[in-house]
Amino acid sequence: AVQMIRGGNVRRSASGLDFQGGYMENDSPPRPMGADVMGEVLMPELLEADLLIWMGDFNYRIDDVSFEDAIDLISQKSWKALLKRDQLRREMKAGRVFQGMREAPINFPPTYKFNKATNGSCLFPSGYDSSEKKRVPAWCDRILYRDSFDSSGLGEQISLTHPILASVAWYKACMDVMDSDHKPVCCMLNVEVAVTDEVSRRQEYGKLMKFNEQVQQCLQESNIIPEIVLSTDSVSLTDRCPSILRITNRCSYNPAIFNIYCEGEPTGSICPCKQNHNASNEQSPLRGCYGFPRWLQVTPGAGVIGPGQTVEISLQYGSEEVLNDMGSNQHCQRDDTIKELVVVIVVNVKGKVSSFSRQHRICVCYRSFYQPWHRNTMECSHRKSLNQ
């Protein structure tokens, strides 16, 4: 993870550095420090970053030197003499600000304060503040960074615990920029990033899954399937009254999650003349996502059974219209039709965190003595006309 803190207002105080209004790169618009929508205080998670880069106008100055002396040292390129009086270096060395962060060696002139529209490269060092105030030149604009190592990182080896090592390729000021009284600074970092060896990772993962006691315990718990008891393994339906299937969870600590679906194709024997119909005109006997036949209603089809609790499942013959469709045909030779429908439903049960399940099968049968109404009506009318 890389976090970049940009700009903001940095104010020096006796107790150290106050950072106000800074924000993470790519935050748009900047989120005000202090509160979120819930009123909670928000701060960047800087300690969690593997690489942290902080850049901007820090506004640190140079102490105990006059403007003329500073210009003289700058003309001699005596950067070390000036940096001994640099406020930021002193504060960092004392551990009061930017703990654990580093800055590359400075080998360029102070970046503040120049006369505007002045090319520092051409007029150096005469381009500094020529107003009455004659502000002492200073390195106000800085770039600091922190990687996975507390020291300079020399001789260190990256690893998964210390995944990033940064080194500076160059650090310089852009003296030919004339849009401000500051000269911007830029820096190039060479960054080494630890990469996971997939073969070693898989080997370590296998050892962890096989020998770690906590992992083994979690795996055993995830394989637990609560024991349930069904009130019956076969159900006979009538035309009107529903049948009740009771499912009891005998486990005292783990809820049982169940769902019910139809297994295979429903079978049955209806009026033989039904087989003479064109297959394209027949309606499919199945419906719904669980594949229940149209004549069967199961409620509820899924749910959760608490420890030691029982749930009741209602199984009911579903539609008189379906029965009429199945039994009516003008080619029937008999007045009465014996209709028997059979289907196997499956109660699938698993635990709350289980990746395995157990199935319980129930045979559901519907048997009806059926008389097609339209044919009886026609024959009764025919007989009445003969009697007359």
Coordinates of C-alpha atoms in Angstrom, one line a residue:
A1 CA 0.0 0.0 0.0
V2 CA 1.3 3.4 -1.0
Q3 CA -0.1 6.6 0.5
M4 CA 0.9 10.0 -0.8
I5 CA 0.1 13.1 1.2
R6 CA 0.0 16.3 -0.8
G7 CA 0.1 20.0 0.0
G8 CA -2.2 21.3 2.7
N9 CA -1.3 23.9 5.1
V10 CA 1.6 23.0 7.3
R11 CA 2.1 25.2 10.4
R12 CA 5.0 25.1 12.7
S13 CA 4.4 25.4 16.5
A14 CA 6.3 25.1 19.7
S15 CA 5.0 21.5 20.1
G16 CA 6.0 20.4 16.6
L17 CA 4.2 20.3 13.3
D18 CA 0.4 20.8 12.7
F19 CA -0.9 19.4 9.4
Q20 CA -4.2 21.0 8.4
G21 CA -6.2 20.3 5.2
G22 CA -3.9 17.7 3.7
Y23 CA -5.4 14.8 1.8
M24 CA -4.6 11.5 0.1
E25 CA -3.7 11.5 -3.5
N26 CA -6.8 10.8 -5.7
D27 CA -9.3 11.9 -3.0
S28 CA -11.6 14.2 -5.0
P29 CA -12.8 16.5 -3.6
P30 CA -10.5 16.7 -0.6
R31 CA -12.3 15.4 2.5
P32 CA -12.0 17.9 5.4
M33 CA -10.1 16.6 8.4
G34 CA -12.1 16.3 11.6
A35 CA -15.4 14.6 10.9
D36 CA -17.1 12.2 8.5
V37 CA -20.9 11.9 7.8
M38 CA -21.3 10.3 11.2
G39 CA -19.4 13.0 13.1
E40 CA -16.4 10.7 13.8
V41 CA -12.9 12.0 13.7
L42 CA -11.0 10.8 10.6
M43 CA -7.3 10.6 10.0
P44 CA -5.2 9.0 7.3
E45 CA -4.0 5.5 8.2
L46 CA -0.4 6.4 7.7
L47 CA 1.0 3.6 9.9
E48 CA -0.5 1.0 7.7
A49 CA 1.2 2.2 4.5
D50 CA 4.2 0.2 3.2
L51 CA 5.5 3.3 1.4
L52 CA 4.6 6.8 2.5
I53 CA 5.6 9.9 0.5
W54 CA 5.0 13.4 1.9
M55 CA 5.6 16.4 -0.2
G56 CA 4.7 20.1 -0.2
D57 CA 5.5 23.5 1.1
F58 CA 6.4 22.7 4.7
N59 CA 7.3 26.4 5.4
Y60 CA 10.4 25.5 7.5
R61 CA 13.0 28.3 7.4
I62 CA 16.8 28.8 8.2
D63 CA 17.7 30.1 11.7
D64 CA 20.5 32.4 12.9
V65 CA 21.6 33.7 9.6
S66 CA 21.1 37.1 7.9
F67 CA 20.0 37.6 4.3
E68 CA 23.5 38.7 3.2
D69 CA 25.2 35.8 4.9
A70 CA 22.8 33.4 3.4
I71 CA 23.3 34.8 -0.1
D72 CA 27.1 34.5 0.4
L73 CA 26.8 30.9 1.4
I74 CA 24.5 30.1 -1.5
S75 CA 27.0 31.8 -4.0
Q76 CA 29.7 29.4 -2.6
K77 CA 27.2 26.4 -2.7
S78 CA 27.8 25.8 0.9
W79 CA 24.7 23.7 1.4
K80 CA 26.0 21.8 4.4
A81 CA 26.6 25.1 6.3
L82 CA 23.1 26.3 5.6
L83 CA 21.4 22.9 6.4
K84 CA 23.0 22.9 9.9
R85 CA 20.6 25.8 10.6
D86 CA 17.6 24.2 8.7
Q87 CA 14.6 24.0 11.1
L88 CA 13.2 20.8 9.5
R89 CA 16.4 18.9 9.9
R90 CA 16.7 20.0 13.6
E91 CA 13.1 19.0 14.3
M92 CA 13.4 15.6 12.6
K93 CA 16.7 14.9 14.4
A94 CA 15.1 15.6 17.7
G95 CA 12.3 13.2 16.9
R96 CA 9.6 15.8 17.2
V97 CA 8.2 15.6 13.7
F98 CA 8.0 13.0 10.8
Q99 CA 9.3 10.1 12.9
G100 CA 10.7 7.4 10.8
M101 CA 10.8 9.4 7.6
R102 CA 13.8 10.3 5.5
E103 CA 14.9 12.9 3.0
A104 CA 17.5 12.6 0.3
P105 CA 20.7 14.7 0.5
I106 CA 20.1 18.3 -0.7
N107 CA 22.5 19.5 -3.4
F108 CA 20.5 22.4 -4.8
P109 CA 19.9 26.0 -3.7
P110 CA 17.1 27.1 -1.3
T111 CA 13.8 27.2 -3.2
Y112 CA 12.3 30.3 -1.4
K113 CA 11.9 33.2 -1.8
F114 CA 12.5 34.3 -5.4
N115 CA 11.4 37.4 -7.2
K116 CA 8.4 36.3 -9.4
A117 CA 9.1 35.7 -13.1
T118 CA 12.8 35.1 -12.2
N119 CA 14.7 32.2 -13.7
G120 CA 16.8 31.0 -10.8
S121 CA 19.3 29.2 -13.1
C122 CA 20.2 32.3 -15.1
L123 CA 20.2 35.0 -12.3
F124 CA 21.5 32.7 -9.5
P125 CA 22.0 33.8 -6.7
S126 CA 20.7 37.4 -7.5
G127 CA 17.2 36.3 -8.1
Y128 CA 16.3 36.0 -4.4
D129 CA 13.9 38.4 -2.6
S130 CA 14.9 42.0 -3.5
S131 CA 12.0 43.7 -1.7
E132 CA 12.4 45.6 1.6
K133 CA 11.7 42.5 3.7
K134 CA 14.6 40.6 2.1
R135 CA 13.4 37.2 3.4
V136 CA 16.2 34.8 4.1
P137 CA 16.3 32.0 1.5
A138 CA 15.2 28.6 2.8
W139 CA 14.3 25.1 1.7
C140 CA 10.6 25.4 2.2
D141 CA 9.6 22.9 -0.4
R142 CA 10.5 19.3 0.5
I143 CA 9.9 15.6 -0.3
L144 CA 10.0 13.1 2.5
Y145 CA 9.5 9.3 2.3
R146 CA 9.3 6.2 4.5
D147 CA 9.5 2.6 3.4
S148 CA 9.4 -0.7 5.4
F149 CA 12.8 0.0 7.1
D150 CA 13.5 2.4 9.9
S151 CA 17.1 3.2 8.9
S152 CA 18.5 4.3 5.7
G153 CA 17.9 0.9 4.2
L154 CA 21.5 0.3 3.1
G155 CA 22.3 -3.4 3.1
E156 CA 18.7 -4.4 4.0
Q157 CA 16.8 -7.2 2.4
I158 CA 13.2 -7.0 1.5
S159 CA 10.8 -9.7 2.8
L160 CA 7.1 -10.2 3.3
T161 CA 7.4 -8.5 6.7
H162 CA 9.4 -5.7 5.1
P163 CA 8.1 -5.6 1.6
I164 CA 9.3 -2.3 0.2
L165 CA 12.8 -0.7 0.1
A166 CA 13.2 2.7 -1.4
S167 CA 16.3 4.5 -2.6
V168 CA 16.8 7.9 -4.1
A169 CA 18.0 8.2 -7.7
W170 CA 18.0 12.0 -7.7
Y171 CA 16.5 14.9 -5.8
K172 CA 16.6 18.4 -7.3
A173 CA 14.9 21.8 -7.7
C174 CA 13.4 23.1 -10.9
M175 CA 15.1 26.5 -11.0
D176 CA 13.7 27.5 -14.4
V177 CA 10.1 27.5 -13.2
M178 CA 8.9 31.1 -12.9
D179 CA 5.2 30.9 -12.0
S180 CA 5.8 31.4 -8.2
D181 CA 8.2 32.8 -5.7
H182 CA 8.9 29.1 -4.9
K183 CA 10.9 26.7 -7.0
P184 CA 9.3 23.3 -7.1
V185 CA 11.3 20.2 -6.2
C186 CA 11.2 16.7 -7.7
C187 CA 12.6 13.4 -6.7
M188 CA 12.9 9.9 -8.3
L189 CA 12.8 6.8 -6.1
N190 CA 13.9 3.4 -6.9
V191 CA 11.5 1.0 -5.1
E192 CA 12.1 -2.7 -4.6
V193 CA 8.9 -4.6 -3.8
A194 CA 8.8 -8.1 -2.3
V195 CA 7.0 -10.7 -4.5
T196 CA 5.4 -13.8 -3.2
D197 CA 6.9 -17.1 -4.4
E198 CA 3.7 -19.0 -5.4
V199 CA 5.3 -22.4 -5.0
S200 CA 6.5 -21.6 -1.5
R201 CA 3.2 -20.0 -0.6
R202 CA 1.3 -23.1 -1.6
Q203 CA 3.6 -25.3 0.4
E204 CA 3.3 -23.1 3.5
Y205 CA -0.5 -23.0 3.0
G206 CA -0.6 -26.8 2.9
K207 CA 1.4 -27.1 6.1
L208 CA -0.9 -24.6 7.8
M209 CA -4.0 -26.4 6.7
K210 CA -2.7 -29.8 7.8
F211 CA -0.9 -29.1 11.1
N212 CA -2.3 -26.0 12.6
E213 CA -4.7 -26.9 15.5
Q214 CA -6.8 -23.8 15.2
V215 CA -7.3 -24.4 11.5
Q216 CA -8.1 -28.0 12.0
Q217 CA -10.7 -27.1 14.6
C218 CA -12.3 -24.6 12.3
L219 CA -12.4 -27.1 9.5
Q220 CA -14.1 -29.7 11.8
E221 CA -16.7 -27.1 12.8
S222 CA -17.4 -26.2 9.2
N223 CA -18.1 -29.8 8.4
I224 CA -20.7 -30.3 11.1
I225 CA -24.1 -31.0 9.7
P226 CA -26.9 -30.8 12.3
E227 CA -28.9 -34.0 12.8
I228 CA -32.5 -33.6 11.8
V229 CA -35.5 -36.0 12.1
L230 CA -38.3 -36.2 9.6
S231 CA -41.8 -37.1 10.8
T232 CA -42.2 -39.5 7.8
D233 CA -40.5 -40.7 4.6
S234 CA -43.7 -41.0 2.6
V235 CA -46.7 -38.7 2.1
S236 CA -50.1 -39.5 0.6
L237 CA -52.1 -36.5 -0.7
T238 CA -55.8 -36.1 -1.2
D239 CA -57.6 -33.5 -3.3
R240 CA -58.3 -31.0 -0.6
C241 CA -56.5 -31.5 2.7
P242 CA -52.8 -30.7 3.0
S243 CA -50.3 -33.1 4.6
I244 CA -47.8 -31.8 7.2
L245 CA -44.2 -32.8 7.2
R246 CA -42.3 -32.0 10.4
I247 CA -38.5 -31.4 10.4
T248 CA -36.8 -31.3 13.8
N249 CA -33.3 -30.1 14.4
R250 CA -31.9 -32.3 17.2
C251 CA -28.6 -30.3 17.4
S252 CA -28.5 -28.1 20.6
Y253 CA -26.1 -25.5 19.3
N254 CA -26.1 -25.3 15.5
P255 CA -29.0 -24.1 13.4
A256 CA -29.9 -26.2 10.4
I257 CA -30.4 -24.6 7.0
F258 CA -32.7 -26.5 4.6
N259 CA -34.1 -26.3 1.1
I260 CA -36.5 -28.7 -0.6
Y261 CA -36.4 -29.7 -4.3
C262 CA -37.8 -32.3 -6.7
E263 CA -35.5 -35.2 -7.7
G264 CA -35.9 -36.5 -11.2
E265 CA -39.1 -36.6 -13.2
P266 CA -42.5 -37.1 -11.6
T267 CA -44.2 -40.4 -12.6
G268 CA -47.8 -41.4 -12.7
S269 CA -50.6 -43.2 -14.6
I270 CA -53.4 -41.1 -16.0
C271 CA -56.1 -41.8 -18.6
P272 CA -54.3 -43.9 -21.4
C273 CA -55.8 -41.8 -24.1
K274 CA -53.7 -38.9 -22.8
Q275 CA -50.7 -40.5 -24.4
N276 CA -52.3 -40.1 -27.9
H277 CA -52.1 -36.3 -27.6
N278 CA -49.6 -34.4 -29.7
A279 CA -46.5 -33.9 -27.5
S280 CA -46.3 -30.3 -28.6
N281 CA -49.7 -29.6 -27.0
E282 CA -48.9 -31.0 -23.6
Q283 CA -48.0 -28.7 -20.8
S284 CA -44.8 -29.4 -18.8
P285 CA -45.5 -31.1 -15.5
L286 CA -42.7 -29.0 -13.8
R287 CA -42.7 -25.5 -12.5
G288 CA -40.6 -23.2 -10.3
C289 CA -36.9 -23.1 -9.6
Y290 CA -37.0 -26.3 -7.4
G291 CA -38.6 -28.4 -10.2
F292 CA -41.8 -29.3 -8.3
P293 CA -44.6 -30.7 -10.5
R294 CA -47.5 -28.3 -11.2
W295 CA -49.8 -30.4 -9.1
L296 CA -47.7 -30.2 -5.9
Q297 CA -47.3 -27.2 -3.6
V298 CA -44.6 -27.2 -0.9
T299 CA -44.6 -24.4 1.6
P300 CA -42.0 -23.2 2.8
G301 CA -39.5 -24.6 0.3
A302 CA -36.4 -23.3 2.3
G303 CA -35.6 -21.9 5.7
V304 CA -33.6 -22.1 8.9
I305 CA -34.4 -24.4 11.9
G306 CA -33.0 -23.2 15.2
P307 CA -31.3 -25.6 17.6
G308 CA -33.9 -28.0 19.1
Q309 CA -36.7 -26.5 17.1
T310 CA -39.2 -28.0 14.6
V311 CA -40.6 -26.6 11.4
E312 CA -43.8 -27.7 9.6
I313 CA -43.8 -28.1 5.8
S314 CA -47.2 -28.1 4.1
L315 CA -47.5 -30.4 1.1
Q316 CA -50.8 -30.0 -0.9
Y317 CA -52.3 -31.0 -4.1
G318 CA -52.0 -27.8 -6.0
S319 CA -54.6 -27.2 -8.7
E320 CA -58.0 -28.6 -9.8
E321 CA -57.3 -27.1 -13.2
V322 CA -54.2 -29.4 -13.6
L323 CA -56.3 -32.4 -12.7
N324 CA -58.9 -31.4 -15.4
D325 CA -56.2 -31.0 -18.0
M326 CA -54.8 -34.4 -17.2
G327 CA -58.1 -36.3 -17.1
S328 CA -60.1 -34.7 -19.9
N329 CA -60.0 -36.1 -23.4
Q330 CA -62.8 -36.7 -26.0
H331 CA -61.3 -40.1 -27.0
C332 CA -61.7 -41.7 -23.6
Q333 CA -63.5 -45.0 -23.7
R334 CA -64.2 -45.1 -19.9
D335 CA -66.3 -42.9 -17.7
D336 CA -63.9 -43.1 -14.8
T337 CA -60.2 -42.6 -14.6
I338 CA -57.9 -43.8 -11.9
K339 CA -55.1 -41.2 -11.6
E340 CA -51.9 -41.8 -9.5
L341 CA -49.0 -39.3 -9.3
V342 CA -45.7 -40.0 -7.6
V343 CA -42.7 -37.7 -7.0
V344 CA -39.6 -37.9 -4.8
I345 CA -38.7 -34.7 -3.0
V346 CA -35.3 -34.1 -1.3
V347 CA -34.8 -32.2 1.9
N348 CA -31.2 -30.8 1.7
V349 CA -29.7 -29.8 5.1
K350 CA -26.4 -28.1 6.0
G351 CA -25.0 -26.2 9.0
K352 CA -24.5 -22.5 9.4
V353 CA -20.9 -22.5 8.1
S354 CA -20.9 -26.0 6.7
S355 CA -19.6 -26.6 3.2
F356 CA -21.2 -30.1 3.1
S357 CA -24.8 -31.1 3.2
R358 CA -27.0 -34.2 3.8
Q359 CA -30.0 -35.2 1.8
H360 CA -33.3 -36.9 3.0
R361 CA -35.7 -38.3 0.5
I362 CA -39.5 -38.4 0.8
C363 CA -41.9 -40.1 -1.6
V364 CA -45.0 -38.0 -2.3
C365 CA -48.0 -39.8 -3.8
Y366 CA -51.4 -38.5 -5.0
R367 CA -54.2 -40.9 -6.0
S368 CA -57.6 -39.8 -7.2
F369 CA -60.7 -41.5 -8.6
Y370 CA -61.6 -39.0 -11.3
Q371 CA -64.7 -38.6 -13.5
P372 CA -64.3 -36.2 -16.5
W373 CA -67.1 -33.7 -16.1
H374 CA -67.6 -32.7 -19.7
R375 CA -68.0 -36.2 -21.0
N376 CA -70.4 -37.2 -18.2
T377 CA -72.5 -34.1 -19.0
M378 CA -72.7 -35.0 -22.7
E379 CA -73.7 -38.6 -22.0
C380 CA -76.3 -37.6 -19.5
S381 CA -77.9 -35.3 -22.0
H382 CA -77.8 -38.1 -24.6
R383 CA -79.5 -40.5 -22.3
K384 CA -82.2 -38.0 -21.3
S385 CA -83.1 -37.4 -25.0
L386 CA -83.4 -41.2 -25.6
N387 CA -85.7 -41.6 -22.5
Q388 CA -87.9 -38.9 -23.8

